[in-house]
Short mmCIF file of C-alpha atoms in Angstrom, two decimals:
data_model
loop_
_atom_site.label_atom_id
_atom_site.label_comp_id
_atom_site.label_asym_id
_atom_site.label_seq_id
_atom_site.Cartn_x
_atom_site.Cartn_y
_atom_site.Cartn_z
CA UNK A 817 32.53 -136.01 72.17
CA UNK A 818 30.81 -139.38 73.74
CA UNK A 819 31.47 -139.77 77.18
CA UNK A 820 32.14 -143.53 78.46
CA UNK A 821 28.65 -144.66 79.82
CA UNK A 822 27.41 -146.95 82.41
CA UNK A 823 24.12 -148.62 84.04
CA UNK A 824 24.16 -145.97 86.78
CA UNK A 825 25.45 -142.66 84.95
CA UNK A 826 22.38 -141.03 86.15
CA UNK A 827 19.67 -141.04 83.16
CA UNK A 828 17.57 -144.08 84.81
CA UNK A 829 13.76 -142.46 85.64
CA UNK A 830 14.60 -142.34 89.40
CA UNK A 831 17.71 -140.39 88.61
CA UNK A 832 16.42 -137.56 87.01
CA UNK A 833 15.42 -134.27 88.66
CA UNK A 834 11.50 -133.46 88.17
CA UNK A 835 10.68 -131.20 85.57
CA UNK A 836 9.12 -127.63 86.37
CA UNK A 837 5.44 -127.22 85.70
CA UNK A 838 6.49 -125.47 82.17
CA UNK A 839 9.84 -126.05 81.83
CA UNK A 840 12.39 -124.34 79.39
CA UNK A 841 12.77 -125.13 75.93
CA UNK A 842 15.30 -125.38 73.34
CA UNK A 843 14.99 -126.20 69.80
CA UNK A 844 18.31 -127.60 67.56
CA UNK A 845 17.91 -127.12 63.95
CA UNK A 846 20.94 -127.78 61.80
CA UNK A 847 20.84 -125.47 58.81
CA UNK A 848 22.55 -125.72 55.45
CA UNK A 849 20.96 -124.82 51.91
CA UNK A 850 17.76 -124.12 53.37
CA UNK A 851 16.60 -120.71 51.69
CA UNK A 852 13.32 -122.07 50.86
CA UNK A 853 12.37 -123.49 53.89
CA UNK A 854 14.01 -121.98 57.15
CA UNK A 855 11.76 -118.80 57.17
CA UNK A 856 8.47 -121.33 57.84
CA UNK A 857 10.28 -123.87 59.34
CA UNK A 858 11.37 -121.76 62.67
CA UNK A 859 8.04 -119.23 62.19
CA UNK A 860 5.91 -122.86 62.95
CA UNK A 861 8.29 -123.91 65.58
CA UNK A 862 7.97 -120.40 67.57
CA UNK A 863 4.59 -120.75 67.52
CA UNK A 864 4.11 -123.89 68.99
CA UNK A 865 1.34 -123.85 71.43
CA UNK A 866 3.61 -123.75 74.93
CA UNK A 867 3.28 -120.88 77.18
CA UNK A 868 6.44 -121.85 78.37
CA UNK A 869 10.06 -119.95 77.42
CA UNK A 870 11.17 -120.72 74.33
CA UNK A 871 14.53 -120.66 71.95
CA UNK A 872 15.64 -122.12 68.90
CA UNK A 873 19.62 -122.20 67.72
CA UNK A 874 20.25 -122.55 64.54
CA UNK A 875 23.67 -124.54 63.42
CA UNK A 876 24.63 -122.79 60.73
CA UNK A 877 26.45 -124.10 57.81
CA UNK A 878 28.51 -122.90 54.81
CA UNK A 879 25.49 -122.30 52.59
CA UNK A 880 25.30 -120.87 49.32
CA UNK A 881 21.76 -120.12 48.13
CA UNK A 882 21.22 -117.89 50.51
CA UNK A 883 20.18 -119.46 53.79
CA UNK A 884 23.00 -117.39 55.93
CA UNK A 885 21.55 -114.31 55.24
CA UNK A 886 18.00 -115.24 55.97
CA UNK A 887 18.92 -117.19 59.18
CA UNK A 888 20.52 -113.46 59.98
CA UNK A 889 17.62 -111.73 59.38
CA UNK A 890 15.49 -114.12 61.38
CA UNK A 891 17.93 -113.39 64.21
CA UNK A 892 17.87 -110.23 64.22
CA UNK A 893 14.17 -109.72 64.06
CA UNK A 894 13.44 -111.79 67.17
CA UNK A 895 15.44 -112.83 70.26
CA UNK A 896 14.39 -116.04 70.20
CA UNK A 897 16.20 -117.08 67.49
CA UNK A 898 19.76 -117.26 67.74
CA UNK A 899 23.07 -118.54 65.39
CA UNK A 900 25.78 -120.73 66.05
CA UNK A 901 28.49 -121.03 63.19
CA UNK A 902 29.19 -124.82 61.92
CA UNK A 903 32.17 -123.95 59.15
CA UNK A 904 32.12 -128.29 58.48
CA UNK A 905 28.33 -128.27 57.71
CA UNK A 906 28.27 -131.63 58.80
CA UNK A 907 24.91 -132.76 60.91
CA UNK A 908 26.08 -134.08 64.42
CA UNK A 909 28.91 -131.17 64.61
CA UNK A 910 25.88 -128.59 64.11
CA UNK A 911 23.50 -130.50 66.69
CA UNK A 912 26.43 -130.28 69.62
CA UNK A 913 27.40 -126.82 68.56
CA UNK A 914 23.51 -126.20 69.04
CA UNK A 915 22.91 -127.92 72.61
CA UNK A 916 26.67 -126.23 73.79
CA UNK A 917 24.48 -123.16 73.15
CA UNK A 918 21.11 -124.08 75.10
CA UNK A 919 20.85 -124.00 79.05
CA UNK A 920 16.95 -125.12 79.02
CA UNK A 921 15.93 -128.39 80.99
CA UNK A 922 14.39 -129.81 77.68
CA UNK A 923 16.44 -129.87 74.47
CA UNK A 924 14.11 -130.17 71.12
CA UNK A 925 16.15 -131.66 67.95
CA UNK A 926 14.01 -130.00 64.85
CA UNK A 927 14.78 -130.10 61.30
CA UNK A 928 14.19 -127.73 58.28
CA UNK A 929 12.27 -130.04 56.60
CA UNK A 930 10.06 -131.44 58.96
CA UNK A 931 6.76 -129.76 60.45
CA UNK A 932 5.48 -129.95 64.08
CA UNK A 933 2.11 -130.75 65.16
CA UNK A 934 0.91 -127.16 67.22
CA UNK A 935 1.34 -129.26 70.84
CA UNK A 936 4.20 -131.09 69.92
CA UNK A 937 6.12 -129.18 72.35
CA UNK A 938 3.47 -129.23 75.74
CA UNK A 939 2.67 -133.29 74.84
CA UNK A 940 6.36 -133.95 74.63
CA UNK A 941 7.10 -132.70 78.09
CA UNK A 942 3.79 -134.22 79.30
CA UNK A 943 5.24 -137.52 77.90
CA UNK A 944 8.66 -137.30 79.49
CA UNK A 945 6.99 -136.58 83.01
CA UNK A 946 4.89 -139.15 83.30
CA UNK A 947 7.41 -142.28 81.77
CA UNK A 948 10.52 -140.67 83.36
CA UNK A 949 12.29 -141.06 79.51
CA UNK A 950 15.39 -139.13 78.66
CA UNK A 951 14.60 -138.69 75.10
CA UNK A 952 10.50 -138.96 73.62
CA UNK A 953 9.78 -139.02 70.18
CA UNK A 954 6.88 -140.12 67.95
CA UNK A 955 5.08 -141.05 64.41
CA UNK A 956 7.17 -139.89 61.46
CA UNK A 957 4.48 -139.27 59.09
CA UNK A 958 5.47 -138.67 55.44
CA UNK A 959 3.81 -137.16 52.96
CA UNK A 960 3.86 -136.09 49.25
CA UNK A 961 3.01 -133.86 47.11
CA UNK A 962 3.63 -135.46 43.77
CA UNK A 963 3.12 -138.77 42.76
CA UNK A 964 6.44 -140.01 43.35
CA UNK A 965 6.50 -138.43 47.08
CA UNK A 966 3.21 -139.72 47.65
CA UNK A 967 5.04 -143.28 46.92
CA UNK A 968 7.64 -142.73 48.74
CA UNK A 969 5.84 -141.66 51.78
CA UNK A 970 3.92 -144.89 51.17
CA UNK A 971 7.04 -146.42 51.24
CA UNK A 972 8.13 -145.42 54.66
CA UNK A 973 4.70 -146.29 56.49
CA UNK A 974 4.71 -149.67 54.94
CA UNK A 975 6.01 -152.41 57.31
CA UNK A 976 7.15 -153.42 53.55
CA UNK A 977 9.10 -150.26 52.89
CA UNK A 978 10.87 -149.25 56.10
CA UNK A 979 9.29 -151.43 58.89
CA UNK A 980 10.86 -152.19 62.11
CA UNK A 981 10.85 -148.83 63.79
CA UNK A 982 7.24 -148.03 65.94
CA UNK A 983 7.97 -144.34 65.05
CA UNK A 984 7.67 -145.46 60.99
CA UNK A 985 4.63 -147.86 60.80
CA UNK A 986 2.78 -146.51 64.07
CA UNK A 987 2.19 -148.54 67.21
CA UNK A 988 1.33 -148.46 70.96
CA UNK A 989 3.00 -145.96 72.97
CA UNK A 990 6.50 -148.17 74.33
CA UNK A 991 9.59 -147.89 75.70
CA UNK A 992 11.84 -147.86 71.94
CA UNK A 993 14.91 -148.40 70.58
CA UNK A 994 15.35 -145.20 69.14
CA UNK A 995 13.06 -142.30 68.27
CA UNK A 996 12.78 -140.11 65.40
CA UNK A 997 14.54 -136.43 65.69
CA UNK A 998 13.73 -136.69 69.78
CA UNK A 999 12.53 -134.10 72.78
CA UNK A 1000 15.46 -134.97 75.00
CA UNK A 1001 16.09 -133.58 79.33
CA UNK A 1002 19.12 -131.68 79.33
CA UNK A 1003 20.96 -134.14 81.49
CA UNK A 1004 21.48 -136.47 78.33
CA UNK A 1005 23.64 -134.30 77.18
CA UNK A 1006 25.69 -133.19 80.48
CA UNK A 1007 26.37 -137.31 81.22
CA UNK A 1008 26.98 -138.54 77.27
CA UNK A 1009 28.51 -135.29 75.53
CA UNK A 1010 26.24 -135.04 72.51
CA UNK A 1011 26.36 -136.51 69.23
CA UNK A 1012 28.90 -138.80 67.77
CA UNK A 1013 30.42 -135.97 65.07
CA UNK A 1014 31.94 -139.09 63.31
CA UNK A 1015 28.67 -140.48 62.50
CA UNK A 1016 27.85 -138.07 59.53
CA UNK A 1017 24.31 -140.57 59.74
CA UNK A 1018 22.96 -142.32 61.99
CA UNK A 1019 23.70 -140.22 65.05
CA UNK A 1020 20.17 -140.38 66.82
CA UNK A 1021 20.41 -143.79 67.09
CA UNK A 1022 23.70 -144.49 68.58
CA UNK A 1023 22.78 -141.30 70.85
CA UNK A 1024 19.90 -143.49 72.15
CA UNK A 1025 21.92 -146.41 72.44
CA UNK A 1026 24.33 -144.57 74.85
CA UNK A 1027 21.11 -143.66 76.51
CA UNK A 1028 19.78 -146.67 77.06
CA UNK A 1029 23.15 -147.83 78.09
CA UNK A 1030 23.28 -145.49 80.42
CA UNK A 1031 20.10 -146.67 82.15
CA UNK A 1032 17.87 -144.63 80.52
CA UNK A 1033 14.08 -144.87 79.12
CA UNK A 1034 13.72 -143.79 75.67
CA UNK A 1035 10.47 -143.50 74.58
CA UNK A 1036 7.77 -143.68 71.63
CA UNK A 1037 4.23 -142.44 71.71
CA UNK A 1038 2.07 -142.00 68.53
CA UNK A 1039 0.56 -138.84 69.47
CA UNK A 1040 3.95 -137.18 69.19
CA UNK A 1041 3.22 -136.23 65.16
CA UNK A 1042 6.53 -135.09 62.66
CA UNK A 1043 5.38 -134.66 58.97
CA UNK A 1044 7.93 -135.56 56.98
CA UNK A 1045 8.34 -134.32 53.32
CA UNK A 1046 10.48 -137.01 51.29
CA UNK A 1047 12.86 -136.39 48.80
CA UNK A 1048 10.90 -135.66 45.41
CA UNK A 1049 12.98 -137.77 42.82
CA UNK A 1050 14.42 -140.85 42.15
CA UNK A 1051 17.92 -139.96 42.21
CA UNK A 1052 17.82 -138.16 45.20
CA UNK A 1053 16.08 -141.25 47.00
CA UNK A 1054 18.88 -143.42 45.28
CA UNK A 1055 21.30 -141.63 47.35
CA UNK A 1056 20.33 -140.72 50.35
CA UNK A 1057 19.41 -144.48 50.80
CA UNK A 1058 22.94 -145.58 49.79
CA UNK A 1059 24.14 -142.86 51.82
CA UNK A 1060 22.38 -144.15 55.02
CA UNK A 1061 23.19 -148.16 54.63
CA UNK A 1062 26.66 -147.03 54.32
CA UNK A 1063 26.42 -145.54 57.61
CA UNK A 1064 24.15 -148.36 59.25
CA UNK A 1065 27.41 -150.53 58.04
CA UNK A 1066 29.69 -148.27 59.81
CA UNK A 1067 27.75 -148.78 62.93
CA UNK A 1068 27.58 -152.26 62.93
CA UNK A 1069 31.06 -152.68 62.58
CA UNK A 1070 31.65 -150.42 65.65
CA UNK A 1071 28.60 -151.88 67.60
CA UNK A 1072 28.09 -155.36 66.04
CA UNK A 1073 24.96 -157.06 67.40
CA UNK A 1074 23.65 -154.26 69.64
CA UNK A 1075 22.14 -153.68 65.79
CA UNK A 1076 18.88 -155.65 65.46
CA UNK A 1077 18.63 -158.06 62.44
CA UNK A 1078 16.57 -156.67 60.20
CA UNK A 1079 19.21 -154.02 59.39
CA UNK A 1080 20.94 -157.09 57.34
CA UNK A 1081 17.73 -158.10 55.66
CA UNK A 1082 18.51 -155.64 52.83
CA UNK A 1083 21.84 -156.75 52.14
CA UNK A 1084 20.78 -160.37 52.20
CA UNK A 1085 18.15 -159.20 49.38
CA UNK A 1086 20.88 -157.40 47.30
CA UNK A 1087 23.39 -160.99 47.71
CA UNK A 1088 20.83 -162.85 46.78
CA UNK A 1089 19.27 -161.34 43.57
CA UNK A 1090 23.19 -160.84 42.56
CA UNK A 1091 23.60 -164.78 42.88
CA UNK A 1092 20.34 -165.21 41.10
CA UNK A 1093 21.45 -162.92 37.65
CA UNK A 1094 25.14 -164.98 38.07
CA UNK A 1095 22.71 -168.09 37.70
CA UNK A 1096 20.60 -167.08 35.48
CA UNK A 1097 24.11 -166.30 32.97
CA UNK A 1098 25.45 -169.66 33.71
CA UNK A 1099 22.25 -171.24 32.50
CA UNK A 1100 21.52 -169.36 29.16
CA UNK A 1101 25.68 -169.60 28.26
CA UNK A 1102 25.15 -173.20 28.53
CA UNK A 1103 27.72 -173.69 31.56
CA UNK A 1104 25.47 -175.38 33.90
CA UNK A 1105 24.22 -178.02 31.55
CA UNK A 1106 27.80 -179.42 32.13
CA UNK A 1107 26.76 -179.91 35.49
CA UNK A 1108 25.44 -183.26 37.66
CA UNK A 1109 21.27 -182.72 37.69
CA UNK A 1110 21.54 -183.04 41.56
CA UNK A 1111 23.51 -179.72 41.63
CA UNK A 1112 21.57 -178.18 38.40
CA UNK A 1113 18.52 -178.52 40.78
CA UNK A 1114 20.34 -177.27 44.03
CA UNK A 1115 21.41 -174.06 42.56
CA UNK A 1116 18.50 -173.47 41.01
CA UNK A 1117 17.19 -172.72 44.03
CA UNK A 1118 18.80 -169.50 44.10
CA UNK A 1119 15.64 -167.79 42.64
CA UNK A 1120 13.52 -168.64 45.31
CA UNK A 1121 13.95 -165.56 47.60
CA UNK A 1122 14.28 -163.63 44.57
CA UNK A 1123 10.48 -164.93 43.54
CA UNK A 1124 9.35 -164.20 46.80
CA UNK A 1125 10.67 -160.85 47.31
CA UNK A 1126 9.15 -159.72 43.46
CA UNK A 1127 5.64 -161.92 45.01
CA UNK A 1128 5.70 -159.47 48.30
CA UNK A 1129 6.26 -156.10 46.36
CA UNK A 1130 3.43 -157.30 43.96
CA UNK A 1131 1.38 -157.94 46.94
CA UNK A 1132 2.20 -154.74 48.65
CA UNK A 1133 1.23 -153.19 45.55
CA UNK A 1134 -2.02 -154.69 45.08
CA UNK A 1135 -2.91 -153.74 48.83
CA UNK A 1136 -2.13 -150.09 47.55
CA UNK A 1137 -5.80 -149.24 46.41
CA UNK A 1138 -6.44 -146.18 47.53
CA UNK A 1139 -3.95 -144.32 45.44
CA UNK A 1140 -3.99 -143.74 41.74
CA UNK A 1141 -2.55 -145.73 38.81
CA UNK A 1142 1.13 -143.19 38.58
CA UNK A 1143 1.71 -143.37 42.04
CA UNK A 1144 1.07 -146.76 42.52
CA UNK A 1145 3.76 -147.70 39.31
CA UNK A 1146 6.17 -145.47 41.57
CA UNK A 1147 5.62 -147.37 44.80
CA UNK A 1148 6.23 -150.62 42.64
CA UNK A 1149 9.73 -148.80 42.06
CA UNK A 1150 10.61 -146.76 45.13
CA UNK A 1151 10.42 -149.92 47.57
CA UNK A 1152 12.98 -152.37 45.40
CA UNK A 1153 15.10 -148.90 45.10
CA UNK A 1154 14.83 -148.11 48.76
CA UNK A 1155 15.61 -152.27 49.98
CA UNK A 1156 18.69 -152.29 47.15
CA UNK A 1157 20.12 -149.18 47.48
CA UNK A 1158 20.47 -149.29 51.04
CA UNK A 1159 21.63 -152.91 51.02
CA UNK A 1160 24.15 -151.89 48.19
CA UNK A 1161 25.58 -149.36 50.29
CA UNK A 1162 26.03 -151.48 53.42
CA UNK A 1163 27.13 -153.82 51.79
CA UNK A 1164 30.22 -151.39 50.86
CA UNK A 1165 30.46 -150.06 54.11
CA UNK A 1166 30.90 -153.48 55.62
CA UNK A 1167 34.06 -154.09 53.58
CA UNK A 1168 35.72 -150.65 53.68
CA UNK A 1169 33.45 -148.40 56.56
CA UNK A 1170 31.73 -145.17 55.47
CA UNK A 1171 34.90 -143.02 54.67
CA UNK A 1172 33.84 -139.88 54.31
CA UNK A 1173 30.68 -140.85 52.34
CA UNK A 1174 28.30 -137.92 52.08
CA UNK A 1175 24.69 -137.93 51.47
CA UNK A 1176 24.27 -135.18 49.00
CA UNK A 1177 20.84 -135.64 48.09
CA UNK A 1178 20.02 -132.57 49.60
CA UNK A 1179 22.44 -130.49 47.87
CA UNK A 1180 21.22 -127.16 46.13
CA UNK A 1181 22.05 -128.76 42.65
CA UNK A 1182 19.34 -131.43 43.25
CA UNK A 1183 16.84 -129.91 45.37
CA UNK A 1184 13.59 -129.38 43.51
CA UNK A 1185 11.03 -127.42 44.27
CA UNK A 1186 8.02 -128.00 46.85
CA UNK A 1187 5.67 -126.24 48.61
CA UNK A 1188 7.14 -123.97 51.31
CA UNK A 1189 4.90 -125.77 53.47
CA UNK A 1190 6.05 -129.31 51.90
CA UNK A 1191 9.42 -129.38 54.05
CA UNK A 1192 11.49 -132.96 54.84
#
């Protein structure tokens, strides 16, 4: 569980101990419904290139398409890999079950559907020697396969789509506010505890805000490379987007403005397109032409941001030219589905938290298929 953190719990740059020349490493992969990925996905993390020692622990969860008994047979064909039981499948539960397992000096967080560059692992620890971070992550570059992924991937490199984060859009190599998945030094985890296994999203970044809080660097540099395989339809983005700004809500309401502002900028959008159609049904049932012109003219001025928003999508769009004519109708959809979805689902989690909301766009029932080397 989080441990109560302070300026000078030990995770400031002059705190920590220096690494060894090739220091342990540890890889955390929570598992659940991953038959058709996990074989590649710890095959290309083995064979990272780092002479150094090497393990991976795999969280597993109550799967039911098969992953358990792959993950055993992966375990029992090399010692490298090794299995820790998580009966709630649930994501930060897995990840501490995971590091509870590990003794190296640097702790890896991996995922199933994600693919490491080949020196991911040596640049990492390069990167955390010479800043003196306690976590180091870098670029989350998506990618697709069909249309639609290719549009959402768009989607999540466009300052438009995501924005905000470095590790999204790209930028100079800087101290962060987060980073994405993370290469973290052990002590992290022996002064905070781990995870917060009530955050069933949005873990890593209250992790790093503990870290941070604790005195310590974390820290983004766009050589660090993650491909990242979106979800591959609409329904699945739906949710896992209303999933996550359920979560975001959740956090603000236990961290309040430690959360930077343009986590709000979606819900904003989703108020004020809802006070626009309310308008725009008072107008043609005739109810506002009852009104003085003074406040006829005031309230019309509810489809301002509304015009502007549908202006910068069309914009965004038209800067989309080197992409062809079906995924650039998708983009046109997947960024007003990403901005209201998540702004939908904050806005729910504001009023009554995250509950036990679950993201199950990942669930065997929706998973299509992709390339065994398309993982997300």
């Amino acid at each position: 569980m989080p441990k109560t953190v302070t300026p000078e719990s030990g995770l400031a740059p002059s705190d920590l101990p220096e690494l060894p020349e090739r220091p342990g490493v540890s890889y955390i992969m929570p598992v659940l419904n991953e038959a058709e990925h996990i074989a590649q996905a710890v095959g290309t993390i083995l064979d990272q290139d780092y002479d150094g020692s090497k393990e991976i622990v795999l969280a597993l969860g109550p799967s039911t398409d098969g992953t358990t008994e792959i993950v055993e047979a992966l375990a029992a064909g090399d010692p490298r890999v090794r299995v820790v039981h998580n009966p709630d499948g649930d994501t930060p539960t897995g990840l501490n079950l995971a590091v509870r397992a590990t003794r190296s000096p640097v702790v890896v967080r991996v995922d199933a559907h994600s693919e490491l560059t080949p020196d991911y692992t040596s640049l990492a620890i390069d990167v955390l020697r010479e800043t003196g971070a306690a976590n180091a992550g870098g670029l989350m570059a998506a990618r697709g396969e069909t249309a639609f992924q290719k549009a959402v991937a768009r989607a999540y490199m466009s300052p438009m789509g995501l924005g905000g984060p470095a590790y999204h859009s790209g930028d100079e190599a800087q101290e962060s506010e987060s980073a994405y998945l993370g290469v973290f030094r052990r002590e992290v985890f022996d002064v905070l505890g781990g995870f917060d296994e009530t955050l069933r999203r949005g873990q890593d970044w209250e992790l790093n805000l503990r870290i941070r809080e604790a005195g310590g660097r974390v820290w983004f540099d766009p050589r660090l490379r993650v491909t990242y395989w979106p979800r591959s339809t609409w329904k699945q983005l739906a949710q896992q987007f209303h999933a996550t700004g359920r979560w975001r809500a959740e956090i603000v309401r236990r961290h309040g403005s430690r959360n930077s502002v343009r986590y709000f900028a979606p819900p904003v959008l989703v108020l004020g397109i809802t006070a626009a159609l309310v308008e725009a049904v008072l107008q043609l049932s005739g109810t506002t032409a009852r009104w003085p012109k003074f406040l006829r003219r005031f309230t019309s001025l509810v489809y301002v941001p509304s015009a502007a928003y549908v202006a910068l999508i069309g914009a965004e769009v038209v800067r989309a030219k080197d992409c062809g004519i079906r995924e650039r109708i998708w983009f046109k959809l997947v960024l007003p589905t990403m901005h209201l979805c998540w702004g939908a689902g904050f806005l729910r989690g504001l009023v009554s938290g995250a509950g036990d909301s679950v993201d199950r766009s990942r669930s065997a029932k929706l998973q299509e298929s992709t390339p065994l080397n398309a993982s997300d």
